[in-house]
Amino acid sequence: MNHNTPNAPLSPLPHTGVDRFREAVGYARSETMLTGLAALSLHRFASAPPPGMIDRVDVLVPRTRRLRSTGQVRVVRATEWPQPVEIDGLPVAPVPRALADAVSALSDAGVVRRLLTEAVSGGHCEPGAVVRELNRARLLTRPHVVDAVDALLAEGRSIAEERLYEMVREFGLPDPLWNVDLRLPGGPHLGGLDAYWPDQAVAVELDTRAPRQEDDALWSEYTRKREHLERLGITVVHITPRKLREAMDQQATVVRTALMAASDRQPAAYVVVLPR
């Protein structure tokens, strides 16, 4: 079989799980990687079918490759080439890209939701990385994908909050007030915070924003809130879920340093603290 011929037929795939993936990669030869459900299966997603149950294997190739899909292989073209991960000796797309390619071919809302939620709850990647790929693939116009993204972001925030609680507990930080709103006495609402130490006027805010079309507006709103609080003498520590997951000790040190430095700062303005 001449693999360089654009329309070369694919020989029948053996039904031995990963061997089918090797045949699909061999069809495209150089500059290719598995993506979609095949990649998620190799990434050990419980909500993805096992290799032997996947009838149509997605392979990612550069946009300029002259290669066509066959009955067993769907050719997916990439304008931006991601860095593949090697699993079982096969080149595999990273989870966010594999998810986007899988979702593009799925119409079952339940399956899409389970895949996206597992990406975060299983520790495969951060919600923002998933949403970036879905946005790039123009999938955020599909109602069932938008619903799944909302569940994904809720899952991501819940996990980040649990890690924040763990950080305070494991590193012996003083107990803060959790999930509060701040207001000026008789004045406007200043915004919600994930943790607040009123005696030291130190706040922690988790950044669980996801990049969407309105992200610039959200970022501007966040920046305005932070600047307003800091003008009132409140130190705001900004922590992302990724930093909490990968470097919790460093984030604990940042918060502890801010708490210890409180005595060297001018007293903060009086604010009203309310449960959120």
JSON list of N, CA and C in Angstrom, two decimals, residues 190-236:
[
{"chain": "A", "resi": 190, "resn": "LEU", "atom": "N", "xyz": [-18.42, 46.12, 47.23]},
{"chain": "A", "resi": 190, "resn": "LEU", "atom": "CA", "xyz": [-17.05, 46.12, 46.75]},
{"chain": "A", "resi": 190, "resn": "LEU", "atom": "C", "xyz": [-16.67, 44.84, 46.02]},
{"chain": "A", "resi": 191, "resn": "GLY", "atom": "N", "xyz": [-17.44, 43.78, 46.21]},
{"chain": "A", "resi": 191, "resn": "GLY", "atom": "CA", "xyz": [-17.14, 42.54, 45.51]},
{"chain": "A", "resi": 191, "resn": "GLY", "atom": "C", "xyz": [-17.03, 41.36, 46.44]},
{"chain": "A", "resi": 192, "resn": "GLY", "atom": "N", "xyz": [-17.11, 40.17, 45.86]},
{"chain": "A", "resi": 192, "resn": "GLY", "atom": "CA", "xyz": [-17.00, 38.95, 46.63]},
{"chain": "A", "resi": 192, "resn": "GLY", "atom": "C", "xyz": [-15.57, 38.43, 46.67]},
{"chain": "A", "resi": 193, "resn": "LEU", "atom": "N", "xyz": [-15.23, 37.74, 47.77]},
{"chain": "A", "resi": 193, "resn": "LEU", "atom": "CA", "xyz": [-13.90, 37.18, 47.96]},
{"chain": "A", "resi": 193, "resn": "LEU", "atom": "C", "xyz": [-14.02, 35.75, 48.44]},
{"chain": "A", "resi": 194, "resn": "ASP", "atom": "N", "xyz": [-13.05, 34.93, 48.06]},
{"chain": "A", "resi": 194, "resn": "ASP", "atom": "CA", "xyz": [-13.06, 33.53, 48.47]},
{"chain": "A", "resi": 194, "resn": "ASP", "atom": "C", "xyz": [-12.59, 33.36, 49.91]},
{"chain": "A", "resi": 195, "resn": "ALA", "atom": "N", "xyz": [-11.65, 34.21, 50.35]},
{"chain": "A", "resi": 195, "resn": "ALA", "atom": "CA", "xyz": [-11.17, 34.16, 51.73]},
{"chain": "A", "resi": 195, "resn": "ALA", "atom": "C", "xyz": [-10.75, 35.56, 52.14]},
{"chain": "A", "resi": 196, "resn": "TYR", "atom": "N", "xyz": [-11.00, 35.89, 53.42]},
{"chain": "A", "resi": 196, "resn": "TYR", "atom": "CA", "xyz": [-10.66, 37.24, 53.90]},
{"chain": "A", "resi": 196, "resn": "TYR", "atom": "C", "xyz": [-10.23, 37.17, 55.37]},
{"chain": "A", "resi": 197, "resn": "TRP", "atom": "N", "xyz": [-9.07, 37.79, 55.65]},
{"chain": "A", "resi": 197, "resn": "TRP", "atom": "CA", "xyz": [-8.57, 37.92, 57.01]},
{"chain": "A", "resi": 197, "resn": "TRP", "atom": "C", "xyz": [-8.78, 39.37, 57.44]},
{"chain": "A", "resi": 198, "resn": "PRO", "atom": "N", "xyz": [-9.86, 39.68, 58.16]},
{"chain": "A", "resi": 198, "resn": "PRO", "atom": "CA", "xyz": [-10.19, 41.08, 58.45]},
{"chain": "A", "resi": 198, "resn": "PRO", "atom": "C", "xyz": [-9.15, 41.79, 59.31]},
{"chain": "A", "resi": 199, "resn": "ASP", "atom": "N", "xyz": [-8.53, 41.10, 60.27]},
{"chain": "A", "resi": 199, "resn": "ASP", "atom": "CA", "xyz": [-7.56, 41.76, 61.14]},
{"chain": "A", "resi": 199, "resn": "ASP", "atom": "C", "xyz": [-6.33, 42.23, 60.37]},
{"chain": "A", "resi": 200, "resn": "GLN", "atom": "N", "xyz": [-5.97, 41.49, 59.32]},
{"chain": "A", "resi": 200, "resn": "GLN", "atom": "CA", "xyz": [-4.80, 41.87, 58.52]},
{"chain": "A", "resi": 200, "resn": "GLN", "atom": "C", "xyz": [-5.19, 42.55, 57.20]},
{"chain": "A", "resi": 201, "resn": "ALA", "atom": "N", "xyz": [-6.49, 42.61, 56.91]},
{"chain": "A", "resi": 201, "resn": "ALA", "atom": "CA", "xyz": [-6.99, 43.19, 55.65]},
{"chain": "A", "resi": 201, "resn": "ALA", "atom": "C", "xyz": [-6.31, 42.53, 54.45]},
{"chain": "A", "resi": 202, "resn": "VAL", "atom": "N", "xyz": [-6.31, 41.20, 54.44]},
{"chain": "A", "resi": 202, "resn": "VAL", "atom": "CA", "xyz": [-5.75, 40.41, 53.35]},
{"chain": "A", "resi": 202, "resn": "VAL", "atom": "C", "xyz": [-6.87, 39.55, 52.76]},
{"chain": "A", "resi": 203, "resn": "ALA", "atom": "N", "xyz": [-6.95, 39.54, 51.44]},
{"chain": "A", "resi": 203, "resn": "ALA", "atom": "CA", "xyz": [-7.99, 38.78, 50.75]},
{"chain": "A", "resi": 203, "resn": "ALA", "atom": "C", "xyz": [-7.36, 37.83, 49.74]},
{"chain": "A", "resi": 204, "resn": "VAL", "atom": "N", "xyz": [-8.03, 36.70, 49.51]},
{"chain": "A", "resi": 204, "resn": "VAL", "atom": "CA", "xyz": [-7.65, 35.78, 48.44]},
{"chain": "A", "resi": 204, "resn": "VAL", "atom": "C", "xyz": [-8.81, 35.68, 47.47]},
{"chain": "A", "resi": 205, "resn": "GLU", "atom": "N", "xyz": [-8.48, 35.81, 46.20]},
{"chain": "A", "resi": 205, "resn": "GLU", "atom": "CA", "xyz": [-9.50, 35.62, 45.17]},
{"chain": "A", "resi": 205, "resn": "GLU", "atom": "C", "xyz": [-9.01, 34.58, 44.18]},
{"chain": "A", "resi": 206, "resn": "LEU", "atom": "N", "xyz": [-9.82, 33.55, 43.99]},
{"chain": "A", "resi": 206, "resn": "LEU", "atom": "CA", "xyz": [-9.51, 32.53, 42.99]},
{"chain": "A", "resi": 206, "resn": "LEU", "atom": "C", "xyz": [-9.91, 33.04, 41.61]},
{"chain": "A", "resi": 207, "resn": "ASP", "atom": "N", "xyz": [-9.00, 32.92, 40.67]},
{"chain": "A", "resi": 207, "resn": "ASP", "atom": "CA", "xyz": [-9.29, 33.32, 39.30]},
{"chain": "A", "resi": 207, "resn": "ASP", "atom": "C", "xyz": [-9.71, 32.08, 38.52]},
{"chain": "A", "resi": 208, "resn": "THR", "atom": "N", "xyz": [-11.00, 31.84, 38.45]},
{"chain": "A", "resi": 208, "resn": "THR", "atom": "CA", "xyz": [-11.51, 30.69, 37.71]},
{"chain": "A", "resi": 208, "resn": "THR", "atom": "C", "xyz": [-12.22, 31.14, 36.44]},
{"chain": "A", "resi": 209, "resn": "ARG", "atom": "N", "xyz": [-11.86, 32.34, 35.98]},
{"chain": "A", "resi": 209, "resn": "ARG", "atom": "CA", "xyz": [-12.43, 32.81, 34.71]},
{"chain": "A", "resi": 209, "resn": "ARG", "atom": "C", "xyz": [-12.00, 31.87, 33.59]},
{"chain": "A", "resi": 210, "resn": "ALA", "atom": "N", "xyz": [-12.85, 31.75, 32.59]},
{"chain": "A", "resi": 210, "resn": "ALA", "atom": "CA", "xyz": [-12.49, 31.00, 31.39]},
{"chain": "A", "resi": 210, "resn": "ALA", "atom": "C", "xyz": [-12.49, 31.95, 30.21]},
{"chain": "A", "resi": 211, "resn": "PRO", "atom": "N", "xyz": [-11.58, 31.77, 29.26]},
{"chain": "A", "resi": 211, "resn": "PRO", "atom": "CA", "xyz": [-11.51, 32.69, 28.13]},
{"chain": "A", "resi": 211, "resn": "PRO", "atom": "C", "xyz": [-12.68, 32.50, 27.18]},
{"chain": "A", "resi": 212, "resn": "ARG", "atom": "N", "xyz": [-13.51, 33.52, 27.09]},
{"chain": "A", "resi": 212, "resn": "ARG", "atom": "CA", "xyz": [-14.60, 33.52, 26.12]},
{"chain": "A", "resi": 212, "resn": "ARG", "atom": "C", "xyz": [-14.59, 34.87, 25.42]},
{"chain": "A", "resi": 213, "resn": "GLN", "atom": "N", "xyz": [-15.58, 35.08, 24.59]},
{"chain": "A", "resi": 213, "resn": "GLN", "atom": "CA", "xyz": [-15.59, 36.33, 23.83]},
{"chain": "A", "resi": 213, "resn": "GLN", "atom": "C", "xyz": [-15.63, 37.56, 24.74]},
{"chain": "A", "resi": 214, "resn": "GLU", "atom": "N", "xyz": [-16.32, 37.44, 25.88]},
{"chain": "A", "resi": 214, "resn": "GLU", "atom": "CA", "xyz": [-16.47, 38.60, 26.76]},
{"chain": "A", "resi": 214, "resn": "GLU", "atom": "C", "xyz": [-15.37, 38.67, 27.81]},
{"chain": "A", "resi": 215, "resn": "ASP", "atom": "N", "xyz": [-14.28, 37.94, 27.60]},
{"chain": "A", "resi": 215, "resn": "ASP", "atom": "CA", "xyz": [-13.25, 37.83, 28.63]},
{"chain": "A", "resi": 215, "resn": "ASP", "atom": "C", "xyz": [-12.62, 39.18, 28.95]},
{"chain": "A", "resi": 216, "resn": "ASP", "atom": "N", "xyz": [-12.43, 40.03, 27.94]},
{"chain": "A", "resi": 216, "resn": "ASP", "atom": "CA", "xyz": [-11.82, 41.34, 28.19]},
{"chain": "A", "resi": 216, "resn": "ASP", "atom": "C", "xyz": [-12.66, 42.14, 29.18]},
{"chain": "A", "resi": 217, "resn": "ALA", "atom": "N", "xyz": [-13.97, 42.08, 29.02]},
{"chain": "A", "resi": 217, "resn": "ALA", "atom": "CA", "xyz": [-14.85, 42.81, 29.94]},
{"chain": "A", "resi": 217, "resn": "ALA", "atom": "C", "xyz": [-14.76, 42.24, 31.35]},
{"chain": "A", "resi": 218, "resn": "LEU", "atom": "N", "xyz": [-14.70, 40.90, 31.45]},
{"chain": "A", "resi": 218, "resn": "LEU", "atom": "CA", "xyz": [-14.58, 40.28, 32.77]},
{"chain": "A", "resi": 218, "resn": "LEU", "atom": "C", "xyz": [-13.26, 40.65, 33.43]},
{"chain": "A", "resi": 219, "resn": "TRP", "atom": "N", "xyz": [-12.19, 40.67, 32.64]},
{"chain": "A", "resi": 219, "resn": "TRP", "atom": "CA", "xyz": [-10.89, 41.01, 33.19]},
{"chain": "A", "resi": 219, "resn": "TRP", "atom": "C", "xyz": [-10.87, 42.46, 33.67]},
{"chain": "A", "resi": 220, "resn": "SER", "atom": "N", "xyz": [-11.49, 43.35, 32.91]},
{"chain": "A", "resi": 220, "resn": "SER", "atom": "CA", "xyz": [-11.54, 44.76, 33.30]},
{"chain": "A", "resi": 220, "resn": "SER", "atom": "C", "xyz": [-12.31, 44.92, 34.61]},
{"chain": "A", "resi": 221, "resn": "GLU", "atom": "N", "xyz": [-13.40, 44.17, 34.74]},
{"chain": "A", "resi": 221, "resn": "GLU", "atom": "CA", "xyz": [-14.20, 44.24, 35.97]},
{"chain": "A", "resi": 221, "resn": "GLU", "atom": "C", "xyz": [-13.38, 43.73, 37.15]},
{"chain": "A", "resi": 222, "resn": "TYR", "atom": "N", "xyz": [-12.68, 42.63, 36.95]},
{"chain": "A", "resi": 222, "resn": "TYR", "atom": "CA", "xyz": [-11.84, 42.07, 38.01]},
{"chain": "A", "resi": 222, "resn": "TYR", "atom": "C", "xyz": [-10.76, 43.07, 38.42]},
{"chain": "A", "resi": 223, "resn": "THR", "atom": "N", "xyz": [-10.11, 43.68, 37.43]},
{"chain": "A", "resi": 223, "resn": "THR", "atom": "CA", "xyz": [-9.02, 44.62, 37.71]},
{"chain": "A", "resi": 223, "resn": "THR", "atom": "C", "xyz": [-9.54, 45.84, 38.48]},
{"chain": "A", "resi": 224, "resn": "ARG", "atom": "N", "xyz": [-10.70, 46.34, 38.10]},
{"chain": "A", "resi": 224, "resn": "ARG", "atom": "CA", "xyz": [-11.29, 47.49, 38.80]},
{"chain": "A", "resi": 224, "resn": "ARG", "atom": "C", "xyz": [-11.57, 47.16, 40.26]},
{"chain": "A", "resi": 225, "resn": "LYS", "atom": "N", "xyz": [-12.11, 45.96, 40.49]},
{"chain": "A", "resi": 225, "resn": "LYS", "atom": "CA", "xyz": [-12.41, 45.55, 41.87]},
{"chain": "A", "resi": 225, "resn": "LYS", "atom": "C", "xyz": [-11.12, 45.46, 42.69]},
{"chain": "A", "resi": 226, "resn": "ARG", "atom": "N", "xyz": [-10.12, 44.85, 42.12]},
{"chain": "A", "resi": 226, "resn": "ARG", "atom": "CA", "xyz": [-8.85, 44.68, 42.84]},
{"chain": "A", "resi": 226, "resn": "ARG", "atom": "C", "xyz": [-8.22, 46.03, 43.16]},
{"chain": "A", "resi": 227, "resn": "GLU", "atom": "N", "xyz": [-8.20, 46.93, 42.18]},
{"chain": "A", "resi": 227, "resn": "GLU", "atom": "CA", "xyz": [-7.60, 48.25, 42.40]},
{"chain": "A", "resi": 227, "resn": "GLU", "atom": "C", "xyz": [-8.36, 49.03, 43.46]},
{"chain": "A", "resi": 228, "resn": "HIS", "atom": "N", "xyz": [-9.70, 48.91, 43.45]},
{"chain": "A", "resi": 228, "resn": "HIS", "atom": "CA", "xyz": [-10.52, 49.62, 44.44]},
{"chain": "A", "resi": 228, "resn": "HIS", "atom": "C", "xyz": [-10.20, 49.11, 45.84]},
{"chain": "A", "resi": 229, "resn": "LEU", "atom": "N", "xyz": [-10.13, 47.79, 46.01]},
{"chain": "A", "resi": 229, "resn": "LEU", "atom": "CA", "xyz": [-9.83, 47.22, 47.32]},
{"chain": "A", "resi": 229, "resn": "LEU", "atom": "C", "xyz": [-8.43, 47.64, 47.80]},
{"chain": "A", "resi": 230, "resn": "GLU", "atom": "N", "xyz": [-7.48, 47.65, 46.89]},
{"chain": "A", "resi": 230, "resn": "GLU", "atom": "CA", "xyz": [-6.12, 48.01, 47.29]},
{"chain": "A", "resi": 230, "resn": "GLU", "atom": "C", "xyz": [-6.02, 49.48, 47.66]},
{"chain": "A", "resi": 231, "resn": "ARG", "atom": "N", "xyz": [-6.84, 50.33, 47.03]},
{"chain": "A", "resi": 231, "resn": "ARG", "atom": "CA", "xyz": [-6.86, 51.75, 47.44]},
{"chain": "A", "resi": 231, "resn": "ARG", "atom": "C", "xyz": [-7.40, 51.90, 48.85]},
{"chain": "A", "resi": 232, "resn": "LEU", "atom": "N", "xyz": [-8.24, 50.96, 49.27]},
{"chain": "A", "resi": 232, "resn": "LEU", "atom": "CA", "xyz": [-8.78, 50.98, 50.63]},
{"chain": "A", "resi": 232, "resn": "LEU", "atom": "C", "xyz": [-7.83, 50.34, 51.64]},
{"chain": "A", "resi": 233, "resn": "GLY", "atom": "N", "xyz": [-6.68, 49.88, 51.15]},
{"chain": "A", "resi": 233, "resn": "GLY", "atom": "CA", "xyz": [-5.69, 49.28, 52.05]},
{"chain": "A", "resi": 233, "resn": "GLY", "atom": "C", "xyz": [-5.81, 47.78, 52.22]},
{"chain": "A", "resi": 234, "resn": "ILE", "atom": "N", "xyz": [-6.62, 47.14, 51.37]},
{"chain": "A", "resi": 234, "resn": "ILE", "atom": "CA", "xyz": [-6.79, 45.69, 51.44]},
{"chain": "A", "resi": 234, "resn": "ILE", "atom": "C", "xyz": [-5.86, 45.02, 50.43]},
{"chain": "A", "resi": 235, "resn": "THR", "atom": "N", "xyz": [-5.03, 44.12, 50.90]},
{"chain": "A", "resi": 235, "resn": "THR", "atom": "CA", "xyz": [-4.12, 43.38, 50.02]},
{"chain": "A", "resi": 235, "resn": "THR", "atom": "C", "xyz": [-4.87, 42.21, 49.39]},
{"chain": "A", "resi": 236, "resn": "VAL", "atom": "N", "xyz": [-4.87, 42.14, 48.06]},
{"chain": "A", "resi": 236, "resn": "VAL", "atom": "CA", "xyz": [-5.57, 41.07, 47.34]},
{"chain": "A", "resi": 236, "resn": "VAL", "atom": "C", "xyz": [-4.54, 40.11, 46.75]}
]
